[in-house]
PDB file of C-alpha atoms in Angstrom:
ATOM      1  CA  MET A   1       5.772 -18.963  19.171  1.00 43.00           C
ATOM      2  CA  PHE A   2       5.261 -18.837  15.430  1.00 44.00           C
ATOM      3  CA  ASP A   3       2.955 -20.622  13.053  1.00 46.00           C
ATOM      4  CA  HIS A   4       5.299 -22.697  10.918  1.00 45.00           C
ATOM      5  CA  ASP A   5       2.672 -23.828   8.411  1.00 49.00           C
ATOM      6  CA  LYS A   6       3.828 -23.416   4.855  1.00 69.00           C
ATOM      7  CA  ILE A   7       2.516 -20.251   3.252  1.00 75.00           C
ATOM      8  CA  SER A   8       1.178 -20.752  -0.246  1.00 80.00           C
ATOM      9  CA  ILE A   9      -0.166 -18.166  -2.644  1.00 83.00           C
ATOM     10  CA  PHE A  10      -2.842 -20.743  -3.499  1.00 82.00           C
ATOM     11  CA  SER A  11      -4.107 -20.921   0.091  1.00 85.00           C
ATOM     12  CA  LYS A  12      -7.533 -19.584   1.052  1.00 87.00           C
ATOM     13  CA  LYS A  13      -6.188 -16.441   2.723  1.00 89.00           C
ATOM     14  CA  PHE A  14      -4.508 -15.441  -0.555  1.00 91.00           C
ATOM     15  CA  SER A  15      -7.546 -16.204  -2.712  1.00 92.00           C
ATOM     16  CA  TYR A  16      -8.459 -12.533  -3.230  1.00 94.00           C
ATOM     17  CA  ALA A  17      -4.819 -11.648  -3.899  1.00 94.00           C
ATOM     18  CA  LEU A  18      -4.480 -14.449  -6.453  1.00 95.00           C
ATOM     19  CA  ILE A  19      -7.646 -13.347  -8.278  1.00 95.00           C
ATOM     20  CA  CYS A  20      -6.319  -9.777  -8.454  1.00 95.00           C
ATOM     21  CA  LEU A  21      -2.956 -11.018  -9.725  1.00 95.00           C
ATOM     22  CA  ILE A  22      -4.694 -12.982 -12.496  1.00 95.00           C
ATOM     23  CA  ILE A  23      -6.782  -9.911 -13.419  1.00 93.00           C
ATOM     24  CA  ALA A  24      -3.690  -7.687 -13.573  1.00 92.00           C
ATOM     25  CA  ILE A  25      -1.640 -10.143 -15.645  1.00 93.00           C
ATOM     26  CA  SER A  26      -4.570 -10.757 -17.998  1.00 91.00           C
ATOM     27  CA  LEU A  27      -5.222  -7.058 -18.619  1.00 87.00           C
ATOM     28  CA  PHE A  28      -1.554  -6.274 -19.196  1.00 86.00           C
ATOM     29  CA  GLY A  29      -1.388  -9.294 -21.488  1.00 85.00           C
ATOM     30  CA  ILE A  30      -4.342  -7.960 -23.497  1.00 82.00           C
ATOM     31  CA  LEU A  31      -2.707  -4.528 -23.655  1.00 77.00           C
ATOM     32  CA  PHE A  32       0.509  -6.074 -24.953  1.00 76.00           C
ATOM     33  CA  ILE A  33      -1.358  -8.093 -27.602  1.00 78.00           C
ATOM     34  CA  ILE A  34      -3.205  -4.952 -28.761  1.00 72.00           C
ATOM     35  CA  SER A  35       0.105  -3.086 -28.985  1.00 70.00           C
ATOM     36  CA  LEU A  36       1.540  -5.958 -31.032  1.00 71.00           C
ATOM     37  CA  ILE A  37      -1.439  -5.835 -33.390  1.00 70.00           C
ATOM     38  CA  LYS A  38      -0.971  -2.091 -33.731  1.00 62.00           C
ATOM     39  CA  PHE A  39       2.716  -2.601 -34.499  1.00 58.00           C
ATOM     40  CA  LEU A  40       2.026  -5.275 -37.134  1.00 58.00           C
ATOM     41  CA  ASN A  41      -0.956  -3.490 -38.629  1.00 58.00           C
ATOM     42  CA  SER A  42      -0.428   0.258 -38.795  1.00 53.00           C
ATOM     43  CA  SER A  43      -3.818   0.710 -40.440  1.00 46.00           C
ATOM     44  CA  THR A  44      -5.697  -0.247 -37.266  1.00 43.00           C
ATOM     45  CA  SER A  45      -7.800   2.491 -35.714  1.00 41.00           C
ATOM     46  CA  ILE A  46      -6.025   2.156 -32.358  1.00 40.00           C
ATOM     47  CA  SER A  47      -3.834   5.210 -31.915  1.00 42.00           C
ATOM     48  CA  GLN A  48      -2.975   5.539 -28.238  1.00 51.00           C
ATOM     49  CA  ASP A  49       0.725   6.274 -27.793  1.00 50.00           C
ATOM     50  CA  PHE A  50       0.835   4.343 -24.538  1.00 48.00           C
ATOM     51  CA  LEU A  51       0.336   1.131 -26.517  1.00 49.00           C
ATOM     52  CA  PHE A  52       4.007   1.460 -27.490  1.00 50.00           C
ATOM     53  CA  ASP A  53       5.424   3.247 -24.446  1.00 56.00           C
ATOM     54  CA  LEU A  54       3.158   2.617 -21.463  1.00 63.00           C
ATOM     55  CA  ILE A  55       5.076   4.750 -18.942  1.00 65.00           C
ATOM     56  CA  VAL A  56       7.153   7.590 -20.403  1.00 65.00           C
ATOM     57  CA  LEU A  57       9.493   7.718 -17.377  1.00 65.00           C
ATOM     58  CA  LEU A  58      10.507   4.070 -17.814  1.00 67.00           C
ATOM     59  CA  PRO A  59      12.969   3.098 -20.553  1.00 67.00           C
ATOM     60  CA  GLY A  60      12.049   0.710 -23.335  1.00 66.00           C
ATOM     61  CA  PRO A  61       8.814  -0.308 -25.075  1.00 72.00           C
ATOM     62  CA  ILE A  62       5.570  -1.480 -23.490  1.00 75.00           C
ATOM     63  CA  TRP A  63       6.676  -5.050 -22.769  1.00 78.00           C
ATOM     64  CA  THR A  64       9.650  -3.879 -20.680  1.00 81.00           C
ATOM     65  CA  ASP A  65       7.390  -1.385 -18.897  1.00 81.00           C
ATOM     66  CA  ILE A  66       5.010  -4.215 -17.956  1.00 84.00           C
ATOM     67  CA  ILE A  67       7.878  -6.338 -16.627  1.00 87.00           C
ATOM     68  CA  LEU A  68       9.268  -3.419 -14.606  1.00 88.00           C
ATOM     69  CA  ILE A  69       5.801  -2.651 -13.179  1.00 89.00           C
ATOM     70  CA  PHE A  70       5.851  -6.084 -11.527  1.00 92.00           C
ATOM     71  CA  ILE A  71       9.592  -6.317 -10.831  1.00 93.00           C
ATOM     72  CA  PHE A  72      10.181  -2.933  -9.155  1.00 93.00           C
ATOM     73  CA  PRO A  73       7.815  -3.575  -6.182  1.00 94.00           C
ATOM     74  CA  ILE A  74       9.546  -6.906  -5.555  1.00 95.00           C
ATOM     75  CA  ILE A  75      12.999  -5.310  -5.673  1.00 95.00           C
ATOM     76  CA  PHE A  76      11.935  -2.522  -3.331  1.00 95.00           C
ATOM     77  CA  TYR A  77      10.538  -5.029  -0.833  1.00 95.00           C
ATOM     78  CA  LEU A  78      13.736  -7.130  -0.923  1.00 94.00           C
ATOM     79  CA  LEU A  79      15.750  -3.991  -0.163  1.00 93.00           C
ATOM     80  CA  LEU A  80      13.343  -2.710   2.477  1.00 93.00           C
ATOM     81  CA  LYS A  81      13.360  -5.854   4.580  1.00 91.00           C
ATOM     82  CA  TYR A  82      16.949  -5.109   5.619  1.00 93.00           C
ATOM     83  CA  ILE A  83      16.025  -1.751   7.139  1.00 94.00           C
ATOM     84  CA  LEU A  84      12.854  -2.866   8.961  1.00 94.00           C
ATOM     85  CA  PRO A  85      14.536  -3.000  12.407  1.00 94.00           C
ATOM     86  CA  TYR A  86      15.736   0.593  11.967  1.00 94.00           C
ATOM     87  CA  SER A  87      12.460   1.880  10.514  1.00 94.00           C
ATOM     88  CA  THR A  88      10.598   0.329  13.445  1.00 93.00           C
ATOM     89  CA  LEU A  89      12.850   2.115  15.946  1.00 93.00           C
ATOM     90  CA  PHE A  90      12.406   5.326  13.940  1.00 94.00           C
ATOM     91  CA  TYR A  91       8.616   5.089  14.251  1.00 92.00           C
ATOM     92  CA  ILE A  92       8.931   4.564  18.005  1.00 92.00           C
ATOM     93  CA  LYS A  93      10.896   7.812  18.251  1.00 91.00           C
ATOM     94  CA  ILE A  94       8.274   9.603  16.150  1.00 91.00           C
ATOM     95  CA  HIS A  95       5.568   8.140  18.385  1.00 89.00           C
ATOM     96  CA  LYS A  96       7.304   9.539  21.458  1.00 88.00           C
ATOM     97  CA  MET A  97       7.275  12.996  19.890  1.00 89.00           C
ATOM     98  CA  ILE A  98       3.475  12.820  19.624  1.00 86.00           C
ATOM     99  CA  TYR A  99       3.354  12.841  23.440  1.00 84.00           C
ATOM    100  CA  ILE A 100       5.904  15.598  23.933  1.00 82.00           C
ATOM    101  CA  PHE A 101       3.410  17.758  25.887  1.00 79.00           C
ATOM    102  CA  ARG A 102       1.449  14.878  27.426  1.00 80.00           C
ATOM    103  CA  GLU A 103       1.969  11.960  29.757  1.00 80.00           C
ATOM    104  CA  LYS A 104       4.584   9.877  27.998  1.00 83.00           C
ATOM    105  CA  PRO A 105       3.865   6.161  27.498  1.00 87.00           C
ATOM    106  CA  GLU A 106       6.010   3.192  28.342  1.00 88.00           C
ATOM    107  CA  TYR A 107       6.729   0.746  25.552  1.00 89.00           C
ATOM    108  CA  GLY A 108       6.880  -3.022  25.291  1.00 89.00           C
ATOM    109  CA  ILE A 109       6.587  -5.885  22.821  1.00 90.00           C
ATOM    110  CA  ASN A 110       3.592  -8.198  22.836  1.00 87.00           C
ATOM    111  CA  ILE A 111       4.674 -11.420  21.131  1.00 83.00           C
ATOM    112  CA  GLN A 112       1.948 -12.744  18.839  1.00 79.00           C
ATOM    113  CA  ASP A 113       1.641 -15.711  16.521  1.00 74.00           C
ATOM    114  CA  ASN A 114       1.885 -15.465  12.769  1.00 74.00           C
ATOM    115  CA  ASN A 115      -1.801 -16.053  12.144  1.00 75.00           C
ATOM    116  CA  SER A 116      -2.587 -13.899   9.133  1.00 78.00           C
ATOM    117  CA  TYR A 117      -6.058 -14.277   7.663  1.00 85.00           C
ATOM    118  CA  LEU A 118      -8.067 -13.498   4.547  1.00 87.00           C
ATOM    119  CA  SER A 119      -9.637 -10.223   5.697  1.00 90.00           C
ATOM    120  CA  LYS A 120      -6.232  -8.842   6.772  1.00 91.00           C
ATOM    121  CA  ILE A 121      -4.725  -9.670   3.384  1.00 93.00           C
ATOM    122  CA  ILE A 122      -7.662  -8.026   1.593  1.00 94.00           C
ATOM    123  CA  TYR A 123      -7.512  -4.955   3.827  1.00 93.00           C
ATOM    124  CA  ARG A 124      -3.796  -4.431   3.250  1.00 94.00           C
ATOM    125  CA  LEU A 125      -4.109  -4.854  -0.503  1.00 95.00           C
ATOM    126  CA  LEU A 126      -7.013  -2.411  -0.695  1.00 94.00           C
ATOM    127  CA  ILE A 127      -5.292   0.190   1.483  1.00 94.00           C
ATOM    128  CA  ALA A 128      -2.171  -0.106  -0.688  1.00 94.00           C
ATOM    129  CA  SER A 129      -4.252   0.230  -3.870  1.00 94.00           C
ATOM    130  CA  PHE A 130      -6.326   3.181  -2.694  1.00 93.00           C
ATOM    131  CA  LEU A 131      -3.244   4.948  -1.308  1.00 93.00           C
ATOM    132  CA  THR A 132      -1.661   4.550  -4.747  1.00 93.00           C
ATOM    133  CA  ILE A 133      -4.756   6.010  -6.416  1.00 90.00           C
ATOM    134  CA  ALA A 134      -4.832   8.894  -3.927  1.00 88.00           C
ATOM    135  CA  LEU A 135      -1.166   9.760  -4.492  1.00 89.00           C
ATOM    136  CA  SER A 136      -1.473   9.519  -8.272  1.00 87.00           C
ATOM    137  CA  SER A 137      -4.442  11.900  -8.248  1.00 82.00           C
ATOM    138  CA  ILE A 138      -2.288  14.415  -6.351  1.00 84.00           C
ATOM    139  CA  ILE A 139       0.824  13.947  -8.487  1.00 84.00           C
ATOM    140  CA  VAL A 140      -0.913  14.165 -11.853  1.00 81.00           C
ATOM    141  CA  GLN A 141      -1.639  17.817 -12.478  1.00 71.00           C
ATOM    142  CA  THR A 142      -1.576  19.713 -15.756  1.00 61.00           C
ATOM    143  CA  SER A 143       2.156  20.404 -15.477  1.00 65.00           C
ATOM    144  CA  THR A 144       3.076  16.758 -14.794  1.00 73.00           C
ATOM    145  CA  ILE A 145       0.925  14.920 -17.343  1.00 74.00           C
ATOM    146  CA  GLN A 146       3.842  14.683 -19.783  1.00 72.00           C
ATOM    147  CA  LEU A 147       5.825  12.687 -17.195  1.00 73.00           C
ATOM    148  CA  PHE A 148       3.404   9.807 -17.560  1.00 73.00           C
ATOM    149  CA  ARG A 149       1.698  10.304 -20.926  1.00 69.00           C
ATOM    150  CA  ALA A 150       3.431  10.922 -24.247  1.00 65.00           C
ATOM    151  CA  LEU A 151       2.359  14.204 -25.865  1.00 65.00           C
ATOM    152  CA  ASN A 152       2.632  15.140 -29.529  1.00 61.00           C
ATOM    153  CA  ASP A 153       1.962  18.823 -28.827  1.00 60.00           C
ATOM    154  CA  ASP A 154       2.271  21.368 -26.027  1.00 65.00           C
ATOM    155  CA  ILE A 155      -0.492  20.683 -23.546  1.00 65.00           C
ATOM    156  CA  SER A 156      -1.490  24.351 -23.505  1.00 65.00           C
ATOM    157  CA  ASN A 157      -2.424  24.047 -27.182  1.00 67.00           C
ATOM    158  CA  LEU A 158      -4.896  21.258 -26.543  1.00 68.00           C
ATOM    159  CA  SER A 159      -8.613  21.630 -26.014  1.00 71.00           C
ATOM    160  CA  PRO A 160     -10.034  21.191 -22.478  1.00 74.00           C
ATOM    161  CA  SER A 161     -11.582  17.864 -23.469  1.00 76.00           C
ATOM    162  CA  ALA A 162      -8.253  16.596 -24.836  1.00 74.00           C
ATOM    163  CA  ARG A 163      -6.510  17.668 -21.630  1.00 75.00           C
ATOM    164  CA  ASP A 164      -9.126  15.837 -19.561  1.00 76.00           C
ATOM    165  CA  LEU A 165      -8.623  12.671 -21.597  1.00 77.00           C
ATOM    166  CA  LEU A 166      -4.855  12.901 -21.186  1.00 78.00           C
ATOM    167  CA  SER A 167      -5.261  13.575 -17.475  1.00 79.00           C
ATOM    168  CA  ILE A 168      -7.328  10.394 -17.035  1.00 81.00           C
ATOM    169  CA  ASP A 169      -4.731   8.327 -18.911  1.00 79.00           C
ATOM    170  CA  ALA A 170      -1.897   9.923 -16.940  1.00 81.00           C
ATOM    171  CA  SER A 171      -3.632   9.212 -13.604  1.00 84.00           C
ATOM    172  CA  TYR A 172      -3.922   5.520 -14.439  1.00 83.00           C
ATOM    173  CA  ILE A 173      -0.338   5.301 -15.679  1.00 85.00           C
ATOM    174  CA  ALA A 174       1.004   7.266 -12.691  1.00 86.00           C
ATOM    175  CA  SER A 175      -0.685   4.837 -10.305  1.00 89.00           C
ATOM    176  CA  LEU A 176       1.298   2.003 -11.907  1.00 89.00           C
ATOM    177  CA  PHE A 177       4.543   3.963 -11.626  1.00 87.00           C
ATOM    178  CA  ILE A 178       4.291   4.926  -7.948  1.00 90.00           C
ATOM    179  CA  VAL A 179       3.555   1.445  -6.583  1.00 93.00           C
ATOM    180  CA  PRO A 180       7.185   1.182  -5.315  1.00 93.00           C
ATOM    181  CA  LEU A 181       6.702   4.448  -3.400  1.00 93.00           C
ATOM    182  CA  VAL A 182       3.676   2.972  -1.655  1.00 95.00           C
ATOM    183  CA  ILE A 183       5.723  -0.144  -0.861  1.00 95.00           C
ATOM    184  CA  ILE A 184       8.268   2.116   0.872  1.00 94.00           C
ATOM    185  CA  ILE A 185       5.483   3.737   2.912  1.00 94.00           C
ATOM    186  CA  LEU A 186       3.481   0.669   3.910  1.00 94.00           C
ATOM    187  CA  ILE A 187       5.932  -2.192   4.460  1.00 95.00           C
ATOM    188  CA  PRO A 188       7.575  -0.501   7.518  1.00 94.00           C
ATOM    189  CA  LEU A 189       4.105   0.305   8.901  1.00 94.00           C
ATOM    190  CA  TRP A 190       2.996  -3.305   8.459  1.00 94.00           C
ATOM    191  CA  MET A 191       6.072  -4.459  10.353  1.00 93.00           C
ATOM    192  CA  LEU A 192       5.452  -1.842  13.049  1.00 92.00           C
ATOM    193  CA  GLU A 193       2.030  -3.411  13.571  1.00 92.00           C
ATOM    194  CA  ASP A 194       3.152  -7.036  13.271  1.00 91.00           C
ATOM    195  CA  SER A 195       6.097  -6.598  15.619  1.00 90.00           C
ATOM    196  CA  GLY A 196       3.614  -6.203  18.480  1.00 89.00           C
ATOM    197  CA  LEU A 197       4.967  -2.895  19.816  1.00 91.00           C
ATOM    198  CA  LEU A 198       2.629  -1.441  22.437  1.00 90.00           C
ATOM    199  CA  ALA A 199       2.411   1.898  24.221  1.00 89.00           C
ATOM    200  CA  TYR A 200       1.087   1.907  27.800  1.00 89.00           C
ATOM    201  CA  ARG A 201      -0.098   4.920  29.801  1.00 85.00           C
ATOM    202  CA  LYS A 202      -1.614   5.006  33.273  1.00 82.00           C
ATOM    203  CA  PHE A 203      -2.929   8.092  35.071  1.00 77.00           C
ATOM    204  CA  PRO A 204      -3.030   7.402  38.852  1.00 75.00           C
ATOM    205  CA  ASP A 205      -3.566  11.081  39.729  1.00 76.00           C
ATOM    206  CA  LYS A 206      -6.189  11.824  37.106  1.00 76.00           C
ATOM    207  CA  ARG A 207      -9.745  10.756  36.414  1.00 73.00           C
ATOM    208  CA  LYS A 208      -8.694   9.060  33.239  1.00 76.00           C
ATOM    209  CA  ASN A 209      -8.696   5.463  32.047  1.00 80.00           C
ATOM    210  CA  PRO A 210      -5.385   3.712  31.365  1.00 77.00           C
ATOM    211  CA  GLU A 211      -4.419   3.200  27.725  1.00 82.00           C
ATOM    212  CA  ILE A 212      -2.839   0.221  26.024  1.00 86.00           C
ATOM    213  CA  THR A 213      -2.535   0.704  22.288  1.00 87.00           C
ATOM    214  CA  GLY A 214      -0.422  -0.445  19.397  1.00 88.00           C
ATOM    215  CA  VAL A 215       2.274   2.023  18.390  1.00 88.00           C
ATOM    216  CA  PHE A 216       1.122   1.646  14.787  1.00 91.00           C
ATOM    217  CA  LYS A 217      -2.387   2.888  15.529  1.00 89.00           C
ATOM    218  CA  GLN A 218      -1.765   6.628  15.090  1.00 87.00           C
ATOM    219  CA  PHE A 219       0.133   6.076  11.836  1.00 89.00           C
ATOM    220  CA  LYS A 220      -2.485   3.660  10.574  1.00 88.00           C
ATOM    221  CA  GLY A 221      -5.195   6.179  11.398  1.00 87.00           C
ATOM    222  CA  PHE A 222      -3.404   8.943   9.512  1.00 88.00           C
ATOM    223  CA  ILE A 223      -2.965   6.727   6.435  1.00 89.00           C
ATOM    224  CA  GLY A 224      -6.622   5.704   6.685  1.00 86.00           C
ATOM    225  CA  TYR A 225      -7.899   9.289   6.766  1.00 87.00           C
ATOM    226  CA  PHE A 226      -5.553  10.308   3.951  1.00 86.00           C
ATOM    227  CA  VAL A 227      -6.598   7.378   1.793  1.00 87.00           C
ATOM    228  CA  GLY A 228     -10.282   7.912   2.481  1.00 87.00           C
ATOM    229  CA  ILE A 229     -10.357  11.621   1.678  1.00 88.00           C
ATOM    230  CA  PHE A 230      -8.011  11.786  -1.298  1.00 85.00           C
ATOM    231  CA  THR A 231      -9.238   8.569  -2.922  1.00 87.00           C
ATOM    232  CA  ILE A 232     -12.772   9.925  -2.930  1.00 87.00           C
ATOM    233  CA  VAL A 233     -11.530  13.246  -4.312  1.00 85.00           C
ATOM    234  CA  GLY A 234      -9.460  11.487  -6.984  1.00 82.00           C
ATOM    235  CA  TYR A 235     -12.352   9.254  -8.054  1.00 85.00           C
ATOM    236  CA  VAL A 236     -14.796  12.167  -8.138  1.00 86.00           C
ATOM    237  CA  ILE A 237     -12.446  14.207 -10.345  1.00 83.00           C
ATOM    238  CA  ILE A 238     -11.991  11.330 -12.806  1.00 84.00           C
ATOM    239  CA  VAL A 239     -15.708  10.489 -12.843  1.00 85.00           C
ATOM    240  CA  ILE A 240     -16.604  14.129 -13.574  1.00 85.00           C
ATOM    241  CA  LYS A 241     -14.091  14.191 -16.434  1.00 82.00           C
ATOM    242  CA  ILE A 242     -15.469  10.927 -17.841  1.00 83.00           C
ATOM    243  CA  ILE A 243     -19.049  12.227 -17.678  1.00 84.00           C
ATOM    244  CA  ASN A 244     -18.034  15.470 -19.397  1.00 81.00           C
ATOM    245  CA  LEU A 245     -16.225  13.588 -22.154  1.00 80.00           C
ATOM    246  CA  ILE A 246     -19.185  11.267 -22.690  1.00 80.00           C
ATOM    247  CA  SER A 247     -21.484  14.288 -22.998  1.00 76.00           C
ATOM    248  CA  LEU A 248     -19.167  15.624 -25.722  1.00 71.00           C
ATOM    249  CA  GLY A 249     -19.462  12.388 -27.688  1.00 72.00           C
ATOM    250  CA  PHE A 250     -16.156  10.762 -26.712  1.00 70.00           C
ATOM    251  CA  ARG A 251     -16.095   6.981 -26.510  1.00 68.00           C
ATOM    252  CA  ILE A 252     -14.256   6.289 -23.285  1.00 76.00           C
ATOM    253  CA  GLU A 253     -15.862   3.056 -22.145  1.00 74.00           C
ATOM    254  CA  ILE A 254     -12.392   1.563 -21.648  1.00 74.00           C
ATOM    255  CA  ALA A 255     -11.400   4.424 -19.326  1.00 76.00           C
ATOM    256  CA  ALA A 256     -14.570   3.874 -17.268  1.00 80.00           C
ATOM    257  CA  ILE A 257     -13.943   0.124 -17.038  1.00 81.00           C
ATOM    258  CA  ILE A 258     -10.319   0.685 -15.983  1.00 82.00           C
ATOM    259  CA  LEU A 259     -11.513   3.082 -13.275  1.00 83.00           C
ATOM    260  CA  LEU A 260     -13.647   0.288 -11.814  1.00 85.00           C
ATOM    261  CA  LEU A 261     -10.916  -2.324 -12.162  1.00 88.00           C
ATOM    262  CA  LEU A 262      -8.012  -0.149 -11.007  1.00 90.00           C
ATOM    263  CA  PRO A 263      -8.109  -1.235  -7.310  1.00 92.00           C
ATOM    264  CA  PHE A 264      -8.014  -4.892  -8.424  1.00 94.00           C
ATOM    265  CA  ILE A 265      -5.232  -4.246 -10.956  1.00 93.00           C
ATOM    266  CA  LEU A 266      -3.115  -2.475  -8.339  1.00 94.00           C
ATOM    267  CA  SER A 267      -3.903  -5.184  -5.759  1.00 95.00           C
ATOM    268  CA  GLY A 268      -2.568  -7.694  -8.288  1.00 95.00           C
ATOM    269  CA  ILE A 269       0.693  -5.755  -8.578  1.00 95.00           C
ATOM    270  CA  PHE A 270       0.992  -5.618  -4.770  1.00 96.00           C
ATOM    271  CA  THR A 271       0.231  -9.338  -4.418  1.00 95.00           C
ATOM    272  CA  ILE A 272       3.745 -10.705  -4.918  1.00 95.00           C
ATOM    273  CA  PRO A 273       5.458  -8.242  -2.514  1.00 95.00           C
ATOM    274  CA  LEU A 274       2.765  -8.956   0.092  1.00 95.00           C
ATOM    275  CA  TYR A 275       3.186 -12.697  -0.436  1.00 94.00           C
ATOM    276  CA  LEU A 276       6.960 -12.357   0.031  1.00 94.00           C
ATOM    277  CA  TYR A 277       6.326 -10.288   3.168  1.00 94.00           C
ATOM    278  CA  GLU A 278       4.142 -13.072   4.612  1.00 92.00           C
ATOM    279  CA  LYS A 279       6.542 -15.769   3.430  1.00 91.00           C
ATOM    280  CA  THR A 280       9.512 -14.167   5.225  1.00 91.00           C
ATOM    281  CA  TYR A 281       7.472 -12.833   8.147  1.00 91.00           C
ATOM    282  CA  ASN A 282       8.914 -15.108  10.863  1.00 90.00           C
ATOM    283  CA  LYS A 283      12.513 -14.317   9.980  1.00 91.00           C
ATOM    284  CA  ASN A 284      11.964 -10.582   9.581  1.00 93.00           C
ATOM    285  CA  VAL A 285       9.853 -10.066  12.695  1.00 92.00           C
ATOM    286  CA  SER A 286      12.412 -11.975  14.774  1.00 92.00           C
ATOM    287  CA  LYS A 287      15.150  -9.637  13.568  1.00 94.00           C
ATOM    288  CA  VAL A 288      13.034  -6.600  14.369  1.00 93.00           C
ATOM    289  CA  ARG A 289      12.117  -7.818  17.863  1.00 93.00           C
ATOM    290  CA  ASN A 290      15.707  -8.812  18.683  1.00 93.00           C
ATOM    291  CA  TYR A 291      16.941  -5.394  17.586  1.00 94.00           C
ATOM    292  CA  ILE A 292      14.248  -3.542  19.525  1.00 92.00           C
ATOM    293  CA  GLN A 293      14.873  -5.613  22.650  1.00 92.00           C
ATOM    294  CA  LYS A 294      18.568  -4.721  22.476  1.00 92.00           C
ATOM    295  CA  LYS A 295      17.450  -1.091  22.567  1.00 91.00           C
ATOM    296  CA  GLY A 296      15.706  -1.688  25.886  1.00 88.00           C
ATOM    297  CA  TYR A 297      12.130  -2.506  24.841  1.00 88.00           C
ATOM    298  CA  GLU A 298      11.133  -5.635  26.745  1.00 88.00           C
ATOM    299  CA  GLU A 299       8.486  -8.239  26.133  1.00 85.00           C
ATOM    300  CA  VAL A 300       5.175  -7.693  27.955  1.00 83.00           C
ATOM    301  CA  ILE A 301       2.268 -10.053  28.507  1.00 80.00           C
ATOM    302  CA  ILE A 302      -1.295  -8.804  28.163  1.00 78.00           C
ATOM    303  CA  PRO A 303      -3.425 -10.864  30.599  1.00 75.00           C
ATOM    304  CA  GLU A 304      -6.885 -12.153  29.793  1.00 75.00           C
ATOM    305  CA  PHE A 305      -9.711  -9.986  31.085  1.00 70.00           C
ATOM    306  CA  ASN A 306     -10.806 -12.549  33.679  1.00 74.00           C
ATOM    307  CA  ASP A 307      -7.265 -12.542  35.062  1.00 71.00           C
ATOM    308  CA  ILE A 308      -7.390  -8.850  35.948  1.00 70.00           C
ATOM    309  CA  LYS A 309     -10.763  -8.798  37.659  1.00 71.00           C
ATOM    310  CA  LYS A 310     -10.588  -7.542  41.231  1.00 68.00           C
ATOM    311  CA  ASN A 311     -11.627 -10.809  42.830  1.00 65.00           C
ATOM    312  CA  ASN A 312      -9.295 -12.932  40.740  1.00 63.00           C
ATOM    313  CA  LYS A 313      -5.585 -13.323  41.085  1.00 57.00           C
ATOM    314  CA  ILE A 314      -3.492 -12.335  38.126  1.00 50.00           C
ATOM    315  CA  LYS A 315      -1.797 -15.431  36.810  1.00 50.00           C
TER     316      LYS A 315
END
């Protein structure tokens, strides 16, 4: 039933994830070295407060913040895997509510092999990264900047250009902080898809084609639209602020580079939780399917197309 090949982070399907992980670790390593130089040499021209306290909401100096940035997503995944059977059943109930005024579907489980592939890994990492960027652009408003960026003065006393610069910094820092929230959102949806839950509707009395679709599809579509719209909005806002600051003579090349690298940095942070998800996939999906089957959702077999042609017998 399952593919029992050993899953390695150095395998081809994790190549993109591994590259992103290396990029993220390297950039955080550089940031830590710069902060150390600043600490040892107070005369350096580097003055950003986040070189000492990267995320204001997290306790400790920058090096503990960096460790927590990578550790928290792992911890959240390890906790989440125990509730995946219940979250899957919850999504089925939500799915039923979507059809409250329509022909209700029947549900079943289509058992599939554990054959993950490179493009699926890349897609999931990018969706996770862009969802993080989208949420951070919503969360970081003028009144919440101080939650993510240390301020030496009341923000209302700052010039518009200074507020824009702080807003850009806060957006980047917020995206690092809310990675665990995105883990909470996406891991149950990934399991909903991987569990093979299907919804089936047939309309014998209507001129309408039958439907067989994954239960995850509506939720995946909603996340996709949300990510697409708000990521574009978030990027446009930051780009406009960067252009305005450049026109005023600010040197913010680093901010522009980070904007380009941010999806890869975030993908690197998501890499280890995703790797653990794939590593424990067989065990977790078995638990989910066993639980769902106990709730009355039976296994179904989707025949090949040739097997359902009129002149052929269904095997």
